[in-house]
Amino acid sequence: MSSAFRPDALAGKTVFVAGGSSGINLGIAQSFARAGARLALISRDPERVAAAAATITGAGGTAIGMAADVRDYAAVEAALKQARDTLGPIDIVISGAAGNFLAPVVGMSANGFKTVVDIDLIGTFNVFRASFDYLNKPGASLIAITAPQGVNAMMFQAHACAAKAGINMLVKCLAMEWGPAGVRVNGISPGPIADTEGMARLAPTPEMEARYKGRLPLRDYGSKQDIADAALYLSCDNARYVTGTILDCDGGSKLGDASADALKTH
Ligand code: NAP
Ligand code: COA
């Protein structure tokens, strides 16, 4: 039976965050740590991931940082095992590692396309598949960080659109297969989030940023805390009956162009 939300609902939980050394995913990790959870972070760069873990331990929390590339199944599994052995069975997995760049299809090599699909989609498969044996189940919650590109075609984003669409479907398939074991699997689709590498790449100039905001129904970028709050909700008991869903936390981004120009035509 779920109950009213309690701030300590996540105290003592073990949380594994893939791609946790910066941006949205680190924001999620820090929020879980403030809620009393123990964190295991992975990313490729050992120094970046150690520094990220130090932001949590420095604030009085518990965290370990491990270098692992999500494209390397054995490395991901080794990190999950180390997290389980050090912090206890894993209650919550966040799969948020990603790579992106703006490029038209004719400006993208086969390897460029494959690289993004490998990190985002195959990486999410690796993280979730390898986590199964290390989960505290029934009761575990898995969350993929997807994007509006998963449902909306976008110029110069063929690789990310294909990868995130695949992630959305992987979430639904795993929710069906793993529901009977008491494992919920969901996604969060952030819209444009302020102060992130993702938006630095997609809207690098103030003009592009203003255009992005002008098209959004809510007319502003979201914050890392907005996404962390969605992850906290999906991971606590209040979401016990929620699985296989993609939670859009995107200012209405997925709905289409709500710019003043677009509105004039109606
Ligand atoms: P970010 O700061 O660049 O975070 C990406 C993280 O993934 C970093 O920790 C990076 O660390 C890690 N990473 C990259 N490749 C990896 C690999 N092969 N193996 C393991 N770790 C890897 O980006 P962000 O903008 O916060 O985006 C985070 C997530 O939110 C992504 O899934 C992105 O698609 C999604 N998203 C972002 C926005 C936005 O507005 N920013 C909007 C929608 C969706 P290392 O470099 O150390 O590996
Ligand atoms: N335009 C076109 N192709 C590009 C590109 C760009 N801006 N950036 C990289 N590529 C291509 C490379 O040329 C290479 O293809 P090639 O071998 O045919 O030349 C391929 O992509 C792989 O590049 P490489 O640098 O070897 O990949 P990597 O695995 O070291 O890095 C990236 C992955 C390219 C996604 C890199 O940008 C990254 O590490 N990103 C993580 C951070 C991030 O993207 N954050 C935002 C998340 S939303």
mmCIF file with all atom_site columns, C-alpha atoms in Angstrom, residues 119-251:
data_model
loop_
_atom_site.group_PDB
_atom_site.id
_atom_site.type_symbol
_atom_site.label_atom_id
_atom_site.label_alt_id
_atom_site.label_comp_id
_atom_site.label_asym_id
_atom_site.label_entity_id
_atom_site.label_seq_id
_atom_site.pdbx_PDB_ins_code
_atom_site.Cartn_x
_atom_site.Cartn_y
_atom_site.Cartn_z
_atom_site.occupancy
_atom_site.B_iso_or_equiv
_atom_site.pdbx_formal_charge
_atom_site.auth_seq_id
_atom_site.auth_comp_id
_atom_site.auth_asym_id
_atom_site.auth_atom_id
_atom_site.pdbx_PDB_model_num
ATOM 1   C CA . ILE A 1 119 ? 26.176 4.960   -26.171 1.00 0.00 ? 119 ILE A CA 1
ATOM 2   C CA . ASP A 1 120 ? 22.473 5.794   -25.794 1.00 0.00 ? 120 ASP A CA 1
ATOM 3   C CA . LEU A 1 121 ? 20.548 2.679   -26.875 1.00 0.00 ? 121 LEU A CA 1
ATOM 4   C CA . ILE A 1 122 ? 22.992 -0.219  -26.595 1.00 0.00 ? 122 ILE A CA 1
ATOM 5   C CA . GLY A 1 123 ? 24.383 1.422   -23.441 1.00 0.00 ? 123 GLY A CA 1
ATOM 6   C CA . THR A 1 124 ? 20.924 1.480   -21.862 1.00 0.00 ? 124 THR A CA 1
ATOM 7   C CA . PHE A 1 125 ? 20.397 -2.172  -22.812 1.00 0.00 ? 125 PHE A CA 1
ATOM 8   C CA . ASN A 1 126 ? 23.771 -3.047  -21.243 1.00 0.00 ? 126 ASN A CA 1
ATOM 9   C CA . VAL A 1 127 ? 23.078 -1.144  -18.017 1.00 0.00 ? 127 VAL A CA 1
ATOM 10  C CA . PHE A 1 128 ? 19.578 -2.560  -17.530 1.00 0.00 ? 128 PHE A CA 1
ATOM 11  C CA . ARG A 1 129 ? 20.381 -6.110  -18.684 1.00 0.00 ? 129 ARG A CA 1
ATOM 12  C CA . ALA A 1 130 ? 23.496 -6.349  -16.512 1.00 0.00 ? 130 ALA A CA 1
ATOM 13  C CA . SER A 1 131 ? 21.683 -4.874  -13.494 1.00 0.00 ? 131 SER A CA 1
ATOM 14  C CA . PHE A 1 132 ? 19.023 -7.597  -13.287 1.00 0.00 ? 132 PHE A CA 1
ATOM 15  C CA . ASP A 1 133 ? 21.025 -10.014 -11.122 1.00 0.00 ? 133 ASP A CA 1
ATOM 16  C CA . TYR A 1 134 ? 22.149 -7.237  -8.753  1.00 0.00 ? 134 TYR A CA 1
ATOM 17  C CA . LEU A 1 135 ? 18.720 -5.716  -8.081  1.00 0.00 ? 135 LEU A CA 1
ATOM 18  C CA . ASN A 1 136 ? 16.890 -5.720  -4.784  1.00 0.00 ? 136 ASN A CA 1
ATOM 19  C CA . LYS A 1 137 ? 13.677 -7.236  -6.080  1.00 0.00 ? 137 LYS A CA 1
ATOM 20  C CA . PRO A 1 138 ? 10.728 -7.151  -5.828  1.00 0.00 ? 138 PRO A CA 1
ATOM 21  C CA . GLY A 1 139 ? 10.605 -3.374  -5.509  1.00 0.00 ? 139 GLY A CA 1
ATOM 22  C CA . ALA A 1 140 ? 13.385 -2.153  -7.819  1.00 0.00 ? 140 ALA A CA 1
ATOM 23  C CA . SER A 1 141 ? 12.898 0.874   -10.094 1.00 0.00 ? 141 SER A CA 1
ATOM 24  C CA . LEU A 1 142 ? 14.764 1.369   -13.393 1.00 0.00 ? 142 LEU A CA 1
ATOM 25  C CA . ILE A 1 143 ? 14.681 4.730   -15.183 1.00 0.00 ? 143 ILE A CA 1
ATOM 26  C CA . ALA A 1 144 ? 16.050 5.543   -18.647 1.00 0.00 ? 144 ALA A CA 1
ATOM 27  C CA . ILE A 1 145 ? 16.761 9.184   -19.476 1.00 0.00 ? 145 ILE A CA 1
ATOM 28  C CA . THR A 1 146 ? 15.312 9.604   -22.951 1.00 0.00 ? 146 THR A CA 1
ATOM 29  C CA . ALA A 1 147 ? 14.427 12.817  -24.865 1.00 0.00 ? 147 ALA A CA 1
ATOM 30  C CA . PRO A 1 148 ? 11.727 14.415  -27.025 1.00 0.00 ? 148 PRO A CA 1
ATOM 31  C CA . GLN A 1 149 ? 13.830 13.198  -30.000 1.00 0.00 ? 149 GLN A CA 1
ATOM 32  C CA . GLY A 1 150 ? 12.416 9.752   -29.179 1.00 0.00 ? 150 GLY A CA 1
ATOM 33  C CA . VAL A 1 151 ? 9.007  10.785  -30.497 1.00 0.00 ? 151 VAL A CA 1
ATOM 34  C CA . ASN A 1 152 ? 9.617  13.954  -32.553 1.00 0.00 ? 152 ASN A CA 1
ATOM 35  C CA . ALA A 1 153 ? 11.781 13.920  -35.660 1.00 0.00 ? 153 ALA A CA 1
ATOM 36  C CA . MET A 1 154 ? 14.363 16.727  -35.516 1.00 0.00 ? 154 MET A CA 1
ATOM 37  C CA . MET A 1 155 ? 16.769 18.133  -38.089 1.00 0.00 ? 155 MET A CA 1
ATOM 38  C CA . PHE A 1 156 ? 20.428 17.143  -37.572 1.00 0.00 ? 156 PHE A CA 1
ATOM 39  C CA . GLN A 1 157 ? 19.427 14.640  -34.872 1.00 0.00 ? 157 GLN A CA 1
ATOM 40  C CA . ALA A 1 158 ? 18.910 11.390  -36.845 1.00 0.00 ? 158 ALA A CA 1
ATOM 41  C CA . HIS A 1 159 ? 21.288 9.470   -34.556 1.00 0.00 ? 159 HIS A CA 1
ATOM 42  C CA . ALA A 1 160 ? 19.771 10.745  -31.300 1.00 0.00 ? 160 ALA A CA 1
ATOM 43  C CA . CYS A 1 161 ? 16.191 10.384  -32.609 1.00 0.00 ? 161 CYS A CA 1
ATOM 44  C CA . ALA A 1 162 ? 16.807 6.753   -33.604 1.00 0.00 ? 162 ALA A CA 1
ATOM 45  C CA . ALA A 1 163 ? 18.571 5.967   -30.329 1.00 0.00 ? 163 ALA A CA 1
ATOM 46  C CA . LYS A 1 164 ? 16.029 7.594   -28.010 1.00 0.00 ? 164 LYS A CA 1
ATOM 47  C CA . ALA A 1 165 ? 13.073 6.046   -29.914 1.00 0.00 ? 165 ALA A CA 1
ATOM 48  C CA . GLY A 1 166 ? 14.738 2.671   -29.349 1.00 0.00 ? 166 GLY A CA 1
ATOM 49  C CA . ILE A 1 167 ? 15.144 3.438   -25.655 1.00 0.00 ? 167 ILE A CA 1
ATOM 50  C CA . ASN A 1 168 ? 11.437 4.279   -25.346 1.00 0.00 ? 168 ASN A CA 1
ATOM 51  C CA . MET A 1 169 ? 10.489 0.887   -26.768 1.00 0.00 ? 169 MET A CA 1
ATOM 52  C CA . LEU A 1 170 ? 13.123 -0.951  -24.699 1.00 0.00 ? 170 LEU A CA 1
ATOM 53  C CA . VAL A 1 171 ? 11.562 0.594   -21.563 1.00 0.00 ? 171 VAL A CA 1
ATOM 54  C CA . LYS A 1 172 ? 8.143  -0.782  -22.496 1.00 0.00 ? 172 LYS A CA 1
ATOM 55  C CA . CYS A 1 173 ? 9.422  -4.267  -23.375 1.00 0.00 ? 173 CYS A CA 1
ATOM 56  C CA . LEU A 1 174 ? 11.416 -4.552  -20.136 1.00 0.00 ? 174 LEU A CA 1
ATOM 57  C CA . ALA A 1 175 ? 8.430  -3.303  -18.124 1.00 0.00 ? 175 ALA A CA 1
ATOM 58  C CA . MET A 1 176 ? 6.413  -6.221  -19.514 1.00 0.00 ? 176 MET A CA 1
ATOM 59  C CA . GLU A 1 177 ? 9.114  -8.867  -19.037 1.00 0.00 ? 177 GLU A CA 1
ATOM 60  C CA . TRP A 1 178 ? 10.334 -7.748  -15.601 1.00 0.00 ? 178 TRP A CA 1
ATOM 61  C CA . GLY A 1 179 ? 7.044  -6.602  -14.024 1.00 0.00 ? 179 GLY A CA 1
ATOM 62  C CA . PRO A 1 180 ? 6.337  -10.124 -12.717 1.00 0.00 ? 180 PRO A CA 1
ATOM 63  C CA . ALA A 1 181 ? 9.705  -10.027 -10.883 1.00 0.00 ? 181 ALA A CA 1
ATOM 64  C CA . GLY A 1 182 ? 8.662  -6.781  -9.176  1.00 0.00 ? 182 GLY A CA 1
ATOM 65  C CA . VAL A 1 183 ? 10.884 -4.530  -11.290 1.00 0.00 ? 183 VAL A CA 1
ATOM 66  C CA . ARG A 1 184 ? 9.314  -1.323  -12.628 1.00 0.00 ? 184 ARG A CA 1
ATOM 67  C CA . VAL A 1 185 ? 10.889 0.223   -15.738 1.00 0.00 ? 185 VAL A CA 1
ATOM 68  C CA . ASN A 1 186 ? 10.117 3.789   -16.834 1.00 0.00 ? 186 ASN A CA 1
ATOM 69  C CA . GLY A 1 187 ? 11.668 6.667   -18.751 1.00 0.00 ? 187 GLY A CA 1
ATOM 70  C CA . ILE A 1 188 ? 11.941 10.396  -18.188 1.00 0.00 ? 188 ILE A CA 1
ATOM 71  C CA . SER A 1 189 ? 11.971 12.657  -21.215 1.00 0.00 ? 189 SER A CA 1
ATOM 72  C CA . PRO A 1 190 ? 13.503 16.006  -20.262 1.00 0.00 ? 190 PRO A CA 1
ATOM 73  C CA . GLY A 1 191 ? 12.891 19.035  -22.419 1.00 0.00 ? 191 GLY A CA 1
ATOM 74  C CA . PRO A 1 192 ? 15.695 21.591  -22.797 1.00 0.00 ? 192 PRO A CA 1
ATOM 75  C CA . ILE A 1 193 ? 17.417 21.857  -19.413 1.00 0.00 ? 193 ILE A CA 1
ATOM 76  C CA . ALA A 1 194 ? 19.434 24.916  -18.388 1.00 0.00 ? 194 ALA A CA 1
ATOM 77  C CA . ASP A 1 195 ? 23.193 24.725  -17.753 1.00 0.00 ? 195 ASP A CA 1
ATOM 78  C CA . THR A 1 196 ? 23.780 21.361  -19.410 1.00 0.00 ? 196 THR A CA 1
ATOM 79  C CA . GLU A 1 197 ? 26.215 20.039  -21.990 1.00 0.00 ? 197 GLU A CA 1
ATOM 80  C CA . GLY A 1 198 ? 23.235 18.850  -24.026 1.00 0.00 ? 198 GLY A CA 1
ATOM 81  C CA . MET A 1 199 ? 21.846 22.353  -24.528 1.00 0.00 ? 199 MET A CA 1
ATOM 82  C CA . ALA A 1 200 ? 25.323 23.836  -24.960 1.00 0.00 ? 200 ALA A CA 1
ATOM 83  C CA . ARG A 1 201 ? 25.566 21.534  -28.006 1.00 0.00 ? 201 ARG A CA 1
ATOM 84  C CA . LEU A 1 202 ? 21.999 21.933  -29.346 1.00 0.00 ? 202 LEU A CA 1
ATOM 85  C CA . ALA A 1 203 ? 21.592 25.706  -28.771 1.00 0.00 ? 203 ALA A CA 1
ATOM 86  C CA . PRO A 1 204 ? 25.100 27.155  -28.460 1.00 0.00 ? 204 PRO A CA 1
ATOM 87  C CA . THR A 1 205 ? 24.206 30.832  -29.075 1.00 0.00 ? 205 THR A CA 1
ATOM 88  C CA . PRO A 1 206 ? 21.862 33.195  -27.160 1.00 0.00 ? 206 PRO A CA 1
ATOM 89  C CA . GLU A 1 207 ? 19.790 33.560  -30.367 1.00 0.00 ? 207 GLU A CA 1
ATOM 90  C CA . MET A 1 208 ? 19.287 29.794  -30.638 1.00 0.00 ? 208 MET A CA 1
ATOM 91  C CA . GLU A 1 209 ? 18.426 29.609  -26.944 1.00 0.00 ? 209 GLU A CA 1
ATOM 92  C CA . ALA A 1 210 ? 15.809 32.345  -27.334 1.00 0.00 ? 210 ALA A CA 1
ATOM 93  C CA . ARG A 1 211 ? 14.325 30.536  -30.364 1.00 0.00 ? 211 ARG A CA 1
ATOM 94  C CA . TYR A 1 212 ? 14.139 27.266  -28.395 1.00 0.00 ? 212 TYR A CA 1
ATOM 95  C CA . LYS A 1 213 ? 12.381 28.957  -25.485 1.00 0.00 ? 213 LYS A CA 1
ATOM 96  C CA . GLY A 1 214 ? 10.027 30.840  -27.804 1.00 0.00 ? 214 GLY A CA 1
ATOM 97  C CA . ARG A 1 215 ? 8.714  27.603  -29.292 1.00 0.00 ? 215 ARG A CA 1
ATOM 98  C CA . LEU A 1 216 ? 7.989  25.960  -25.932 1.00 0.00 ? 216 LEU A CA 1
ATOM 99  C CA . PRO A 1 217 ? 4.464  26.152  -24.484 1.00 0.00 ? 217 PRO A CA 1
ATOM 100 C CA . LEU A 1 218 ? 5.975  27.007  -21.067 1.00 0.00 ? 218 LEU A CA 1
ATOM 101 C CA . ARG A 1 219 ? 8.479  29.441  -22.676 1.00 0.00 ? 219 ARG A CA 1
ATOM 102 C CA . ASP A 1 220 ? 11.494 28.514  -20.510 1.00 0.00 ? 220 ASP A CA 1
ATOM 103 C CA . TYR A 1 221 ? 14.168 25.876  -20.032 1.00 0.00 ? 221 TYR A CA 1
ATOM 104 C CA . GLY A 1 222 ? 13.691 23.406  -17.187 1.00 0.00 ? 222 GLY A CA 1
ATOM 105 C CA . SER A 1 223 ? 16.156 22.853  -14.350 1.00 0.00 ? 223 SER A CA 1
ATOM 106 C CA . LYS A 1 224 ? 18.142 19.799  -13.290 1.00 0.00 ? 224 LYS A CA 1
ATOM 107 C CA . GLN A 1 225 ? 16.005 19.758  -10.141 1.00 0.00 ? 225 GLN A CA 1
ATOM 108 C CA . ASP A 1 226 ? 12.841 19.392  -12.275 1.00 0.00 ? 226 ASP A CA 1
ATOM 109 C CA . ILE A 1 227 ? 14.241 16.141  -13.679 1.00 0.00 ? 227 ILE A CA 1
ATOM 110 C CA . ALA A 1 228 ? 15.529 14.959  -10.301 1.00 0.00 ? 228 ALA A CA 1
ATOM 111 C CA . ASP A 1 229 ? 12.050 15.464  -8.833  1.00 0.00 ? 229 ASP A CA 1
ATOM 112 C CA . ALA A 1 230 ? 10.559 13.281  -11.580 1.00 0.00 ? 230 ALA A CA 1
ATOM 113 C CA . ALA A 1 231 ? 13.150 10.574  -10.833 1.00 0.00 ? 231 ALA A CA 1
ATOM 114 C CA . LEU A 1 232 ? 12.448 10.740  -7.087  1.00 0.00 ? 232 LEU A CA 1
ATOM 115 C CA . TYR A 1 233 ? 8.730  10.289  -7.760  1.00 0.00 ? 233 TYR A CA 1
ATOM 116 C CA . LEU A 1 234 ? 9.209  7.333   -10.119 1.00 0.00 ? 234 LEU A CA 1
ATOM 117 C CA . SER A 1 235 ? 11.499 5.629   -7.590  1.00 0.00 ? 235 SER A CA 1
ATOM 118 C CA . CYS A 1 236 ? 9.368  5.860   -4.483  1.00 0.00 ? 236 CYS A CA 1
ATOM 119 C CA . ASP A 1 237 ? 6.395  3.846   -3.344  1.00 0.00 ? 237 ASP A CA 1
ATOM 120 C CA . ASN A 1 238 ? 3.920  6.443   -4.563  1.00 0.00 ? 238 ASN A CA 1
ATOM 121 C CA . ALA A 1 239 ? 4.733  5.251   -8.090  1.00 0.00 ? 239 ALA A CA 1
ATOM 122 C CA . ARG A 1 240 ? 4.346  1.547   -7.199  1.00 0.00 ? 240 ARG A CA 1
ATOM 123 C CA . TYR A 1 241 ? 1.682  1.067   -9.918  1.00 0.00 ? 241 TYR A CA 1
ATOM 124 C CA . VAL A 1 242 ? 3.559  3.001   -12.634 1.00 0.00 ? 242 VAL A CA 1
ATOM 125 C CA . THR A 1 243 ? 5.600  1.019   -15.150 1.00 0.00 ? 243 THR A CA 1
ATOM 126 C CA . GLY A 1 244 ? 6.334  1.178   -18.870 1.00 0.00 ? 244 GLY A CA 1
ATOM 127 C CA . THR A 1 245 ? 5.651  4.893   -19.039 1.00 0.00 ? 245 THR A CA 1
ATOM 128 C CA . ILE A 1 246 ? 7.705  7.789   -20.402 1.00 0.00 ? 246 ILE A CA 1
ATOM 129 C CA . LEU A 1 247 ? 7.230  10.780  -18.103 1.00 0.00 ? 247 LEU A CA 1
ATOM 130 C CA . ASP A 1 248 ? 7.559  13.961  -20.165 1.00 0.00 ? 248 ASP A CA 1
ATOM 131 C CA . CYS A 1 249 ? 9.146  16.679  -18.042 1.00 0.00 ? 249 CYS A CA 1
ATOM 132 C CA . ASP A 1 250 ? 9.650  19.044  -20.926 1.00 0.00 ? 250 ASP A CA 1
ATOM 133 C CA . GLY A 1 251 ? 7.671  22.285  -20.700 1.00 0.00 ? 251 GLY A CA 1
#
